[in-house]
Short mmCIF file of C-alpha atoms and ligand atoms in Angstrom, two decimals:
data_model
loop_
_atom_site.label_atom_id
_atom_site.label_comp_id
_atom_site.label_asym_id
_atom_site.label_seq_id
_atom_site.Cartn_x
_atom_site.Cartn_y
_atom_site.Cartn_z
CA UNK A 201 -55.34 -100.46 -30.73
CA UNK A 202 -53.64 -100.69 -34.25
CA UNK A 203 -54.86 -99.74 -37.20
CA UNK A 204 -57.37 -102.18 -39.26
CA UNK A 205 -56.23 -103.68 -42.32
CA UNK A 206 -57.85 -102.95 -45.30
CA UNK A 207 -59.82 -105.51 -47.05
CA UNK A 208 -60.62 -103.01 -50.11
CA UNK A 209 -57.34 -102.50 -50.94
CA UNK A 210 -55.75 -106.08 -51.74
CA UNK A 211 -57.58 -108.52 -54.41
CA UNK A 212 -58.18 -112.26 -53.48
CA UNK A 213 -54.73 -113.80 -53.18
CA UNK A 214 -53.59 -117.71 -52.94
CA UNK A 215 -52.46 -117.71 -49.49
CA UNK A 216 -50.23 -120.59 -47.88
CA UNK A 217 -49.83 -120.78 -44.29
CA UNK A 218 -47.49 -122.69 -42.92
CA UNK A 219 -47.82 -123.89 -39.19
CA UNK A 220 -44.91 -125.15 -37.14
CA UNK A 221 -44.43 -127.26 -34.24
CA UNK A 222 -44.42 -124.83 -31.38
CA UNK A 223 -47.04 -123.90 -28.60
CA UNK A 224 -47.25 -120.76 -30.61
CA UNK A 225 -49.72 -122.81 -33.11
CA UNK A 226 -52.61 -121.90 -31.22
CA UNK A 227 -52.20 -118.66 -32.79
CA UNK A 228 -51.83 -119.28 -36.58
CA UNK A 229 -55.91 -120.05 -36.09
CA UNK A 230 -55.60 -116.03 -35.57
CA UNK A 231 -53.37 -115.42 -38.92
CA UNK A 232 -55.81 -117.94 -40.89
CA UNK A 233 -58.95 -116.21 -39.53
CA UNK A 234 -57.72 -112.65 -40.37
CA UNK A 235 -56.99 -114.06 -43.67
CA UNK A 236 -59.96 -115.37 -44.67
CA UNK A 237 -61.98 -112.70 -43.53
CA UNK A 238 -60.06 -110.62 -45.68
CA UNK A 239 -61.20 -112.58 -48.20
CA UNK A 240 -58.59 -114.97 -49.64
CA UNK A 241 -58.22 -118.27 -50.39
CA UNK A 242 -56.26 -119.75 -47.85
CA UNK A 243 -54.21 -123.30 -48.01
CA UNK A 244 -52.68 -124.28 -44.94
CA UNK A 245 -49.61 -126.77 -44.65
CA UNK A 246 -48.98 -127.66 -41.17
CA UNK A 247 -46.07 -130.10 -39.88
CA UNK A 248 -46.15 -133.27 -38.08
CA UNK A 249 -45.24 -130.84 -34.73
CA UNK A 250 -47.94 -128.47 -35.42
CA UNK A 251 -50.45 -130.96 -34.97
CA UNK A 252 -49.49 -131.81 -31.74
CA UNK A 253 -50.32 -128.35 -30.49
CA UNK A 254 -53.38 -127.53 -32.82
CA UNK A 255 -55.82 -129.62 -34.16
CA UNK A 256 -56.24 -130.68 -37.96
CA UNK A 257 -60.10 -130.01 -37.76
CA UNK A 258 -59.80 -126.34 -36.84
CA UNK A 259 -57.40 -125.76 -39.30
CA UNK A 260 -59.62 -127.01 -41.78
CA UNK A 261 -62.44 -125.16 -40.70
CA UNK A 262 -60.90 -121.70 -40.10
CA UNK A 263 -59.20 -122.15 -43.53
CA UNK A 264 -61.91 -123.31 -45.15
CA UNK A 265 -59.87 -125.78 -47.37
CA UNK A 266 -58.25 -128.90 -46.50
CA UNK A 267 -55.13 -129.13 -44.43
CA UNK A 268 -51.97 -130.23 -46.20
CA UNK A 269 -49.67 -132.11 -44.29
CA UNK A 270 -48.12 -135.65 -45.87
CA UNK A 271 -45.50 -134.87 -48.59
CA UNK A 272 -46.67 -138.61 -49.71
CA UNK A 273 -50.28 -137.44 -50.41
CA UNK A 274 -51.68 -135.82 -53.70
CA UNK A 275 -49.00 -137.19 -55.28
CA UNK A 276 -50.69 -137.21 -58.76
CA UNK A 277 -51.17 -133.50 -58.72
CA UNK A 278 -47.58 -133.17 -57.94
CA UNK A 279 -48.60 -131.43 -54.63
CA UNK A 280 -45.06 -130.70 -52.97
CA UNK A 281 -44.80 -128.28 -55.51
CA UNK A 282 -47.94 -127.68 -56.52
CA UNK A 283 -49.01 -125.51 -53.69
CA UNK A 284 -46.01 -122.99 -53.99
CA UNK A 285 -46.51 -122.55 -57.13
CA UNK A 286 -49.84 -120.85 -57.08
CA UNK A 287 -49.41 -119.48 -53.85
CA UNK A 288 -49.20 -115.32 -54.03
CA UNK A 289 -47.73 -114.98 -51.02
CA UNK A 290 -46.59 -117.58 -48.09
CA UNK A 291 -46.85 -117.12 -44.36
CA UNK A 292 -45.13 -119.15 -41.90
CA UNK A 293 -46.63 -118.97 -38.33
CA UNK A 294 -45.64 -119.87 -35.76
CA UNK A 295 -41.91 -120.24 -37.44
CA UNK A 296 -39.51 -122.92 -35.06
CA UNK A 297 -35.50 -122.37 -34.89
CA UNK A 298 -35.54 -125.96 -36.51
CA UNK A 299 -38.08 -124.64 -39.00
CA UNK A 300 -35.95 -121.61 -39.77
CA UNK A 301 -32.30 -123.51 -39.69
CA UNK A 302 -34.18 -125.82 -42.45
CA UNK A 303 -35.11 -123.26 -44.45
CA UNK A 304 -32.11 -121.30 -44.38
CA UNK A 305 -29.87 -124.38 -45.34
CA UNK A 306 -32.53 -125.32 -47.93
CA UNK A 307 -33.84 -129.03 -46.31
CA UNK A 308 -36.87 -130.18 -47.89
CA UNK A 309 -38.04 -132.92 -45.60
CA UNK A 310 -41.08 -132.43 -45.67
CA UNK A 311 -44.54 -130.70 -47.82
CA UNK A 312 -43.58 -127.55 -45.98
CA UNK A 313 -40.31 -127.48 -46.76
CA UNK A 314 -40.94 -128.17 -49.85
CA UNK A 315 -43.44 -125.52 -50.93
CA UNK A 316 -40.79 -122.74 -49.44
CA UNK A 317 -38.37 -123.91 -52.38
CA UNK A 318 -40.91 -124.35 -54.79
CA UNK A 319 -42.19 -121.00 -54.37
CA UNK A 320 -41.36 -117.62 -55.92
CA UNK A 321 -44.01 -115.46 -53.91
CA UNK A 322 -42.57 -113.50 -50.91
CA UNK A 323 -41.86 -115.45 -47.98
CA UNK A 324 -42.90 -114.14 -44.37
CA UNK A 325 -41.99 -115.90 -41.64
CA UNK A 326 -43.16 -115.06 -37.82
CA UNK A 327 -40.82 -116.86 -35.66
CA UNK A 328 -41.81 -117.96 -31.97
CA UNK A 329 -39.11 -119.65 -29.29
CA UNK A 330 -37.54 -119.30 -26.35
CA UNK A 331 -35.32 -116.11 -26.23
CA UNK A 332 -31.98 -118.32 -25.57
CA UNK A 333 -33.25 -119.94 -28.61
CA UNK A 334 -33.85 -116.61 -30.40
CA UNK A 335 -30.56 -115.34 -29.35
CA UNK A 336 -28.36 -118.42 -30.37
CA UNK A 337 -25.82 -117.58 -32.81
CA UNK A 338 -26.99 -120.64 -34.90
CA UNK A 339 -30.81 -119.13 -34.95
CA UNK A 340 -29.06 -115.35 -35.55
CA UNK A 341 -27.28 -116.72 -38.47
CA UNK A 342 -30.00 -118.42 -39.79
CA UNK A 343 -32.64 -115.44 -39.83
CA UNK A 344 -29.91 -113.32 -41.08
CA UNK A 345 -29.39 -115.84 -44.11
CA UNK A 346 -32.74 -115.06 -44.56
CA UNK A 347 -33.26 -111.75 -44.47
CA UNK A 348 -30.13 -111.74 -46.74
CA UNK A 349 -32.11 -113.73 -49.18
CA UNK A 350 -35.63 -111.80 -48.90
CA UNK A 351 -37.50 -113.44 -46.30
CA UNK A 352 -39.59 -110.74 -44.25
CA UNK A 353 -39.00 -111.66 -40.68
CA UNK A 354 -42.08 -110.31 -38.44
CA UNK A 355 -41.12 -110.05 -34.73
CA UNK A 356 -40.53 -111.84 -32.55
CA UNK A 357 -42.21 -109.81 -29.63
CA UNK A 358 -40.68 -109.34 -26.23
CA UNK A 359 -43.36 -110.52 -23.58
CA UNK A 360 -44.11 -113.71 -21.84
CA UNK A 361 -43.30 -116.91 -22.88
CA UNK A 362 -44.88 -120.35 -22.09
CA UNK A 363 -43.27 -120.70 -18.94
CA UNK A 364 -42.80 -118.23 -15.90
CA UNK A 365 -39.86 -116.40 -18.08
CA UNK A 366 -40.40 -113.33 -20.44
CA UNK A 367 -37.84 -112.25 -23.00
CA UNK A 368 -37.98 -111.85 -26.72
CA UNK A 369 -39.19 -115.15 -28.79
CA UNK A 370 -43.47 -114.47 -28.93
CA UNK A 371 -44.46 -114.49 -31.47
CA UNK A 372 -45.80 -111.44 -33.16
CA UNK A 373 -49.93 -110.72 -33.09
CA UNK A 374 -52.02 -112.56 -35.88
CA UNK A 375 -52.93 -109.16 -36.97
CA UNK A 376 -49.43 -107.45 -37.14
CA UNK A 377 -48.32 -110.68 -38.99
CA UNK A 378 -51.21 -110.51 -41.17
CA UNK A 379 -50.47 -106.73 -41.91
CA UNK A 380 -46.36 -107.15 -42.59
CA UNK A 381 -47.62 -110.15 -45.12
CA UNK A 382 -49.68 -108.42 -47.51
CA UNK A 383 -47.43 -105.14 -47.15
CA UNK A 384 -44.77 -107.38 -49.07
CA UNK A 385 -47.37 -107.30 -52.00
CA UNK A 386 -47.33 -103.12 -52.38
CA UNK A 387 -45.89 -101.55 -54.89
CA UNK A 388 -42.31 -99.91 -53.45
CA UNK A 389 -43.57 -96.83 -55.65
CA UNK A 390 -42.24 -94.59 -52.78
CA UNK A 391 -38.92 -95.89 -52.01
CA UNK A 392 -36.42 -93.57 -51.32
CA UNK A 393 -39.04 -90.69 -50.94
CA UNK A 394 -38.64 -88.85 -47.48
CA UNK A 395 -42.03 -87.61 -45.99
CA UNK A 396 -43.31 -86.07 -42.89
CA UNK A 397 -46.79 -86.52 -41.46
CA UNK A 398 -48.32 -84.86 -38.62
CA UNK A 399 -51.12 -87.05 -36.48
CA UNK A 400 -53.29 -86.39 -33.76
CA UNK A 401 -54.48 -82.98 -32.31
CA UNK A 402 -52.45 -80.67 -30.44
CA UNK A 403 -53.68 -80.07 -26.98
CA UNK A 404 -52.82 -76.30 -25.39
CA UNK A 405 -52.80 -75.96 -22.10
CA UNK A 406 -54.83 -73.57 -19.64
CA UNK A 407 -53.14 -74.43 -16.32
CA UNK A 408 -51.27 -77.48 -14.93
CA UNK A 409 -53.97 -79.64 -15.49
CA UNK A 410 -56.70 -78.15 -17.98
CA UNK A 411 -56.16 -77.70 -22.04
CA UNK A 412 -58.10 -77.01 -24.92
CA UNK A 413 -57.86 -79.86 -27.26
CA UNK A 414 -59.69 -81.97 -30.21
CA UNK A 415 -61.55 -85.52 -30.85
CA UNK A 416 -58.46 -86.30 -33.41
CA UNK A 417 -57.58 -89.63 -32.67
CA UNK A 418 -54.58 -90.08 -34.95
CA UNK A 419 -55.82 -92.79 -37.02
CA UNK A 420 -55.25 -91.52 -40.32
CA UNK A 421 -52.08 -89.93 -39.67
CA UNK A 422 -50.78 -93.34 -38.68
CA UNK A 423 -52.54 -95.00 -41.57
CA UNK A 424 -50.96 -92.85 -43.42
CA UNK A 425 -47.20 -93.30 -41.86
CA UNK A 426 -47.87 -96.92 -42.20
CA UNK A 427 -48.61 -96.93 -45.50
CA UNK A 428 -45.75 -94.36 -46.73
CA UNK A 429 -43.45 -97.00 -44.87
CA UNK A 430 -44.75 -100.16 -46.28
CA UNK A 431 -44.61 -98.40 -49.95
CA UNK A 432 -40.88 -98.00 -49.15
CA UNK A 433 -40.80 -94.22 -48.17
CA UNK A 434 -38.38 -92.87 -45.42
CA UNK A 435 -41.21 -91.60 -42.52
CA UNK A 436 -41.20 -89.14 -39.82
CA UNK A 437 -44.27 -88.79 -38.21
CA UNK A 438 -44.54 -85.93 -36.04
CA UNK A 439 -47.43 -86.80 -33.62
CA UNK A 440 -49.89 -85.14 -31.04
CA UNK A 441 -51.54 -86.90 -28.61
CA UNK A 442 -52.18 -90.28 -30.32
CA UNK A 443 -55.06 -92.41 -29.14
CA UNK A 444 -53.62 -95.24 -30.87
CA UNK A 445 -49.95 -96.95 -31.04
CA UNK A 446 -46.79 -95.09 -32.37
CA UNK A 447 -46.20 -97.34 -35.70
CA UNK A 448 -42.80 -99.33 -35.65
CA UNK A 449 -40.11 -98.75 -38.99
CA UNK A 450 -41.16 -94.97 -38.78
CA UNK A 451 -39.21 -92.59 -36.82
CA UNK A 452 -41.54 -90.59 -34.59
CA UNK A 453 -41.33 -87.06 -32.55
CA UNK A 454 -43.71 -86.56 -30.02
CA UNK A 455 -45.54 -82.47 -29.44
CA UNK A 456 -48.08 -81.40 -27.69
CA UNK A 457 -48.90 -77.84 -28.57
CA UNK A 458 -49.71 -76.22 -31.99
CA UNK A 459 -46.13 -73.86 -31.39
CA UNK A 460 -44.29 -77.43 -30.58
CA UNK A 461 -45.86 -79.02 -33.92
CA UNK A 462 -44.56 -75.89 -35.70
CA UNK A 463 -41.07 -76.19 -34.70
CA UNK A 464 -41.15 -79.56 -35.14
CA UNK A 465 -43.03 -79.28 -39.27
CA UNK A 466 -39.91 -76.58 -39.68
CA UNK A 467 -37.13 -78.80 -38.73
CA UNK A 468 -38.30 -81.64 -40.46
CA UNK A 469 -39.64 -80.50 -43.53
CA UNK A 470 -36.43 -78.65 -44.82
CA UNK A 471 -35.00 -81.87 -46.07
CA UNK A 472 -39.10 -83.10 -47.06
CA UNK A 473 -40.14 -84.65 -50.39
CA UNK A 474 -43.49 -84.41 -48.92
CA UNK A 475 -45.27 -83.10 -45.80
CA UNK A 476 -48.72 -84.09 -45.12
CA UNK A 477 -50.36 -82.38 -42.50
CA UNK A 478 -53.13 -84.60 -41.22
CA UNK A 479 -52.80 -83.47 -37.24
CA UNK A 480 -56.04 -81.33 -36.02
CA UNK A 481 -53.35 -78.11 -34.93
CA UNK A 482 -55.69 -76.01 -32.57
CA UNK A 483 -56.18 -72.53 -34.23
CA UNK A 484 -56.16 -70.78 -30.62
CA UNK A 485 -53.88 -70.99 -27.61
CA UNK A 486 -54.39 -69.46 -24.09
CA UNK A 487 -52.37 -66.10 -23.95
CA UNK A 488 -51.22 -67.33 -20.52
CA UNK A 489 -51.00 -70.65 -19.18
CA UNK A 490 -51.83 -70.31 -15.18
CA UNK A 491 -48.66 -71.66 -13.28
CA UNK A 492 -50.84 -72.75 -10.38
CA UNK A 493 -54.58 -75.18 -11.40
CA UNK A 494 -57.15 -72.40 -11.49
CA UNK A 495 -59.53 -72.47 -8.96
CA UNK A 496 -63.52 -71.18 -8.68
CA UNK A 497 -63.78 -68.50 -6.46
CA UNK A 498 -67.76 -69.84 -5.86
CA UNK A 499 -69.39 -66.02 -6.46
CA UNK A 500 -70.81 -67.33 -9.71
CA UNK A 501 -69.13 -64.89 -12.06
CA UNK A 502 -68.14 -66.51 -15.40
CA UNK A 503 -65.01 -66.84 -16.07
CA UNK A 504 -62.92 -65.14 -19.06
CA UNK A 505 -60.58 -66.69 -21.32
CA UNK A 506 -58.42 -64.67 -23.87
CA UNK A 507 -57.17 -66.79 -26.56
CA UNK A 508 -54.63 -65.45 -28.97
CA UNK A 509 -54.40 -66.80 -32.99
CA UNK A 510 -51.75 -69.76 -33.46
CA UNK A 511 -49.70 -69.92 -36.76
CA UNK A 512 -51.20 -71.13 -39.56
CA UNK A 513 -48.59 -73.86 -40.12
CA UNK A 514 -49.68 -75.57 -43.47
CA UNK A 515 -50.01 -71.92 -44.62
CA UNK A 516 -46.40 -70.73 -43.44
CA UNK A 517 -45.42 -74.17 -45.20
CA UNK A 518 -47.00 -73.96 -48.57
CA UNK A 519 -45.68 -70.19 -48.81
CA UNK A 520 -42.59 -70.84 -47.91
CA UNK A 521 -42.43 -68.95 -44.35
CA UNK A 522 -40.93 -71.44 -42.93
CA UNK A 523 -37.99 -71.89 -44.91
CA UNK A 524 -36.69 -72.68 -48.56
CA UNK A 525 -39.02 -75.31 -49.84
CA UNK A 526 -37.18 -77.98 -51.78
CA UNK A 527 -37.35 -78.25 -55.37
CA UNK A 528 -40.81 -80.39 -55.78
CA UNK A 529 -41.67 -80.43 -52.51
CA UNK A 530 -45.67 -81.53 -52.27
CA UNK A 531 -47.52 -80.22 -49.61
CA UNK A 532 -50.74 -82.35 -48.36
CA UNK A 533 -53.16 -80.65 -45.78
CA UNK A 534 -56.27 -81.98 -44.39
CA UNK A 535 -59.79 -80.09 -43.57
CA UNK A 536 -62.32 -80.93 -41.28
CA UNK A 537 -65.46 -79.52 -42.12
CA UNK A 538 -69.24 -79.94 -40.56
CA UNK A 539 -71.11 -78.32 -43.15
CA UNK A 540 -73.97 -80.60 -44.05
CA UNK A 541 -74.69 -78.95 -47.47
CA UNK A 542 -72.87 -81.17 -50.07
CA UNK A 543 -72.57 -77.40 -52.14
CA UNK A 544 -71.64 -75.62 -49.23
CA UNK A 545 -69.34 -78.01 -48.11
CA UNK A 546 -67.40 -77.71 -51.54
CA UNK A 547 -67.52 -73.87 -51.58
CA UNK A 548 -66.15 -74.18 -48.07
CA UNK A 549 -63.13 -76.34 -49.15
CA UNK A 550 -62.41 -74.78 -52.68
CA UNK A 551 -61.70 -71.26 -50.49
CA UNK A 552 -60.05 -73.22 -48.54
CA UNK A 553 -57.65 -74.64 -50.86
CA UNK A 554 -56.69 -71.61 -52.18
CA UNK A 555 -56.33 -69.82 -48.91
CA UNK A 556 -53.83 -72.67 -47.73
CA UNK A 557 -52.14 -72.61 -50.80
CA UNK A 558 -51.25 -76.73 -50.55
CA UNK A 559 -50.38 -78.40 -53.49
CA UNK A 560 -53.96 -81.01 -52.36
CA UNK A 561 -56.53 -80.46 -49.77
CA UNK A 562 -58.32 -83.87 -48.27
CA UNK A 563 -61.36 -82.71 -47.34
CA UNK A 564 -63.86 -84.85 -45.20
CA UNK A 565 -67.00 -84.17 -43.50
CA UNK A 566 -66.51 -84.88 -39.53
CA UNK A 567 -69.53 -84.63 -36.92
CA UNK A 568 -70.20 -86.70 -33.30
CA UNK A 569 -70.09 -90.55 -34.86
CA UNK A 570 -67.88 -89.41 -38.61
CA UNK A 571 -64.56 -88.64 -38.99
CA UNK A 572 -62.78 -88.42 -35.54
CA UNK A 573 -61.94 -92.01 -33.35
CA UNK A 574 -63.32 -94.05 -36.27
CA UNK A 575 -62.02 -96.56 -38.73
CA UNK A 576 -63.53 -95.47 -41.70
CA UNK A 577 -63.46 -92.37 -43.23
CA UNK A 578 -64.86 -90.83 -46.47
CA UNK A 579 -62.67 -87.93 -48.29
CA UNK A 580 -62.40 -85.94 -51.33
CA UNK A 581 -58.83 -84.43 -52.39
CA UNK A 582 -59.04 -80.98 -53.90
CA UNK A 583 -55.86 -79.16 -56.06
CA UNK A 584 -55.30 -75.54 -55.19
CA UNK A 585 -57.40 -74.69 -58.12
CA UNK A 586 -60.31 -76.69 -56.20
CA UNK A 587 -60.50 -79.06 -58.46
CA UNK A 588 -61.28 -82.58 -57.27
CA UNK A 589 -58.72 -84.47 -58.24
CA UNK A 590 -59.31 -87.84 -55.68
CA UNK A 591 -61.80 -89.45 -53.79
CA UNK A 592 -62.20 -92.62 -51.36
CA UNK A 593 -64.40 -93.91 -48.51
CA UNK A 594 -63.20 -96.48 -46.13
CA UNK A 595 -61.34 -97.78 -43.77
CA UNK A 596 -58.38 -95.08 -42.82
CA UNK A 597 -55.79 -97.64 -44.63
CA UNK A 598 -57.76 -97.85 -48.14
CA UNK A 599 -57.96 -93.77 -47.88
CA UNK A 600 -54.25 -93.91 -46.82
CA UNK A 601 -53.31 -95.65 -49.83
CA UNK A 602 -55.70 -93.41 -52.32
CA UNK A 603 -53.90 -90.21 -51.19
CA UNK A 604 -50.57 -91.71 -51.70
CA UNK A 605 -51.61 -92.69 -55.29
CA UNK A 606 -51.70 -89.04 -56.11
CA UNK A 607 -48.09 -89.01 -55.08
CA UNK A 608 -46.57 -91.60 -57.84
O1 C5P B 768 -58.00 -74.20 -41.18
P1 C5P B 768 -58.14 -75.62 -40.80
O2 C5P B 768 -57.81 -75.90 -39.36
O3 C5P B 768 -59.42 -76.26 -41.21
O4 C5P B 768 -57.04 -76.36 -41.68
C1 C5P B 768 -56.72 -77.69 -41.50
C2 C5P B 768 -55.35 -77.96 -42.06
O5 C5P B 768 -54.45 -76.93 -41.68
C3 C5P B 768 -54.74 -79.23 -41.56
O6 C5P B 768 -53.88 -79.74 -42.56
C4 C5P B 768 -53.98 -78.77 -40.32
O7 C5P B 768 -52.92 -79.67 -40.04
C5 C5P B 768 -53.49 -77.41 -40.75
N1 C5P B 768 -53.41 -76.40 -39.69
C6 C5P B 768 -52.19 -75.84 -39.41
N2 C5P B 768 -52.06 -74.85 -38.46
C7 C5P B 768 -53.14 -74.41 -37.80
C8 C5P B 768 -54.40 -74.95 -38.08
C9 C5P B 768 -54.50 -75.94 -39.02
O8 C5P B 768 -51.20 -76.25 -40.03
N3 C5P B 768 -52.99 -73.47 -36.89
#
């Protein structure tokens, strides 16, 4: 499962979505949907093709406005150009090797075509083919043309195709599409910026098969990853046990224990303009880990565990135990507290603060059906002085975003 996209965090943008003749149409209904729902106002332009593999009605009725397709229609409103120039942002999905040669030599043959000149607003296109197609040096050319010129280029995917062959050429999922789109809108406020996250929760083992572990899913680690990396920033997300998908454009180093997530936090954040510590590290480890699966002997005695302390790594971090700290270095750690008592809770994460010694604490309130293996989450972000400095509730991507505010 990915990560939602947040609704909260975009406003209501003039979306075009262009559809192209390939069987791939089927699935721009998917893009429009996902769209809509997120509450914009989408126009969709399909071709001549496109309407041979979807029909006009359901785009009209997933988009909620009517289809575009003559260039000979609304004529009076000047509508070849009309609709790329109040579009925010245009989509093309699926995207054809004839639509893509046509737009990278600049043919405008038709109310498509002629929208993607008209247009200033970030072009996204998702193209869909055959992988012979896809791997033509006319098609290579082409997207690289565009790229060169700003076009984001989501997938293709490598996976089936409409026949009994698999290769590159699907096109990407309505809701990865849908996510790459509106991250062309973000502010690049981090570009440049290097920063570590940890995800997940570290798991220690007891024998072969046994550990002690955590609910941490990973969700807002990776939210978080993903939205460092669509903001422009240079990721490295050091994860544990992730329920959900390792994000693509970040690089990623997979631990297990809390010891493993140390070494990895010290290697990485030597060269960090920000670590944020958002993995659930397991404050005890077994002090041995049986070679063998330990077995019940059946006489009913219980059985006795000695756990031994693991480092504090956010601590070691924020002091400096780990190594020189570069200049302006910000240090983000996360607490997970039950507490019920709204004044308890805050007690509990002021000391806390100041006992970690992080530059900001995010603080949220996690119980059986809050916090862990959900997509919303509800946080407050303390200084060291325990000051509350932040707050958000949401889904994981919105609260993403909020904490990286504090950051530019
Ligand atoms: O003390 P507590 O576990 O509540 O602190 C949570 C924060 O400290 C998180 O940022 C977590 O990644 C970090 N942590 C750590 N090393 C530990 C335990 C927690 O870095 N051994």
């Amino acid at each position: 499962m990915t990560t939602p996209i947040d609704a909260a965090a975009t406003p209501r943008l003039n979306v075009v979505v262009g559809v192209t003749g390939g069987i791939a149409a089927y699935k721009a209904v998917g893009v429009i949907r996902e769209l809509v729902l997120l509450g914009h106002d989408v126009h969709v332009i399909a071709t001549e093709a496109a309407l041979r593999f979807v029909g006009a009605p359901t785009l009209e009725a997933i988009s909620r406005n009517p289809l575009n397709v003559d260039l000979y229609e609304g004529v009076a409103e000047v509508r070849h150009v009309a609709l790329g120039q109040r579009a925010d942002l245009v989509v093309v999905a699926p995207a054809t090797a004839d639509f893509l040669a046509r737009t990278a030599t600049g043919i405008a043959s038709d109310l498509l075509g002629n929208t993607v000149l008209a247009t200033t607003a970030p072009l996204v296109v998702a193209p869909a083919m055959h992988t012979e197609m896809w791997a033509n040096p006319a098609t290579v050319a082409n997207v690289e043309t565009l790229r060169s010129r700003g076009v984001t280029v989501v997938g293709p995917a490598s996976g089936r195709l409409t026949g009994t062959d698999s290769g590159p050429g699907r096109m990407s999922e309505p809701e990865d599409i849908v996510r790459a789109a509106l991250a062309t809108l973000r502010p690049r406020d981090l570009a440049g910026r290097r920063i570590v996250v940890t995800a997940g929760g570290t798991r220690e083992p007891l024998d072969p098969v046994r550990f002690i572990g955590n609910r941490s899913s990973g969700r807002q680690g990776v939210a978080l990853a993903e939205a460092a990396r669509d903001r422009g920033a240079d990721v490295t997300l050091i994860a544990a046990h992730l329920e959900v998908a390792l994000p693509s454009g970040v690089a990623s180093v997979e631990v297990g224990t809390a010891l493993e997530l140390a070494a990895a936090v010290a290697r990485h954040s030597a060269e960090a303009d920000v670590v944020i510590m958002a993995a659930a590290v397991a404050d005890y480890r077994p002090e041995r880990t049986a070679d063998e699966k330990i077995k019940k002997d059946g006489s009913g005695t219980a059985l006795t565990l000695t756990l031994v302390e693991n480092p504090d790594i956010l601590k070691s971090l924020a002091h400096g135990e780990l190594g020189p700290r570069p200049d302006g270095q910000i240090v983000i750690g996360f607490a997970a507290e039950t507490e019920g008592d709204p004044a308890r809770f805050l007690e509990i994460a002021r000391a806390k603060a100041a006992r970690k010694g992080a530059d900001f604490l995010v603080v949220n309130r996690v119980g059986w059906t809050t916090g862990f293996a959900t997509s919303d989450n509800e946080i407050r972000v303390l200084d060291r002085a325990g000051s509350i400095v932040s707050d958000a509730a949401g889904d994981k991507v919105s609260v993403a975003h909020r904490i990286l505010d504090l950051l530019s």
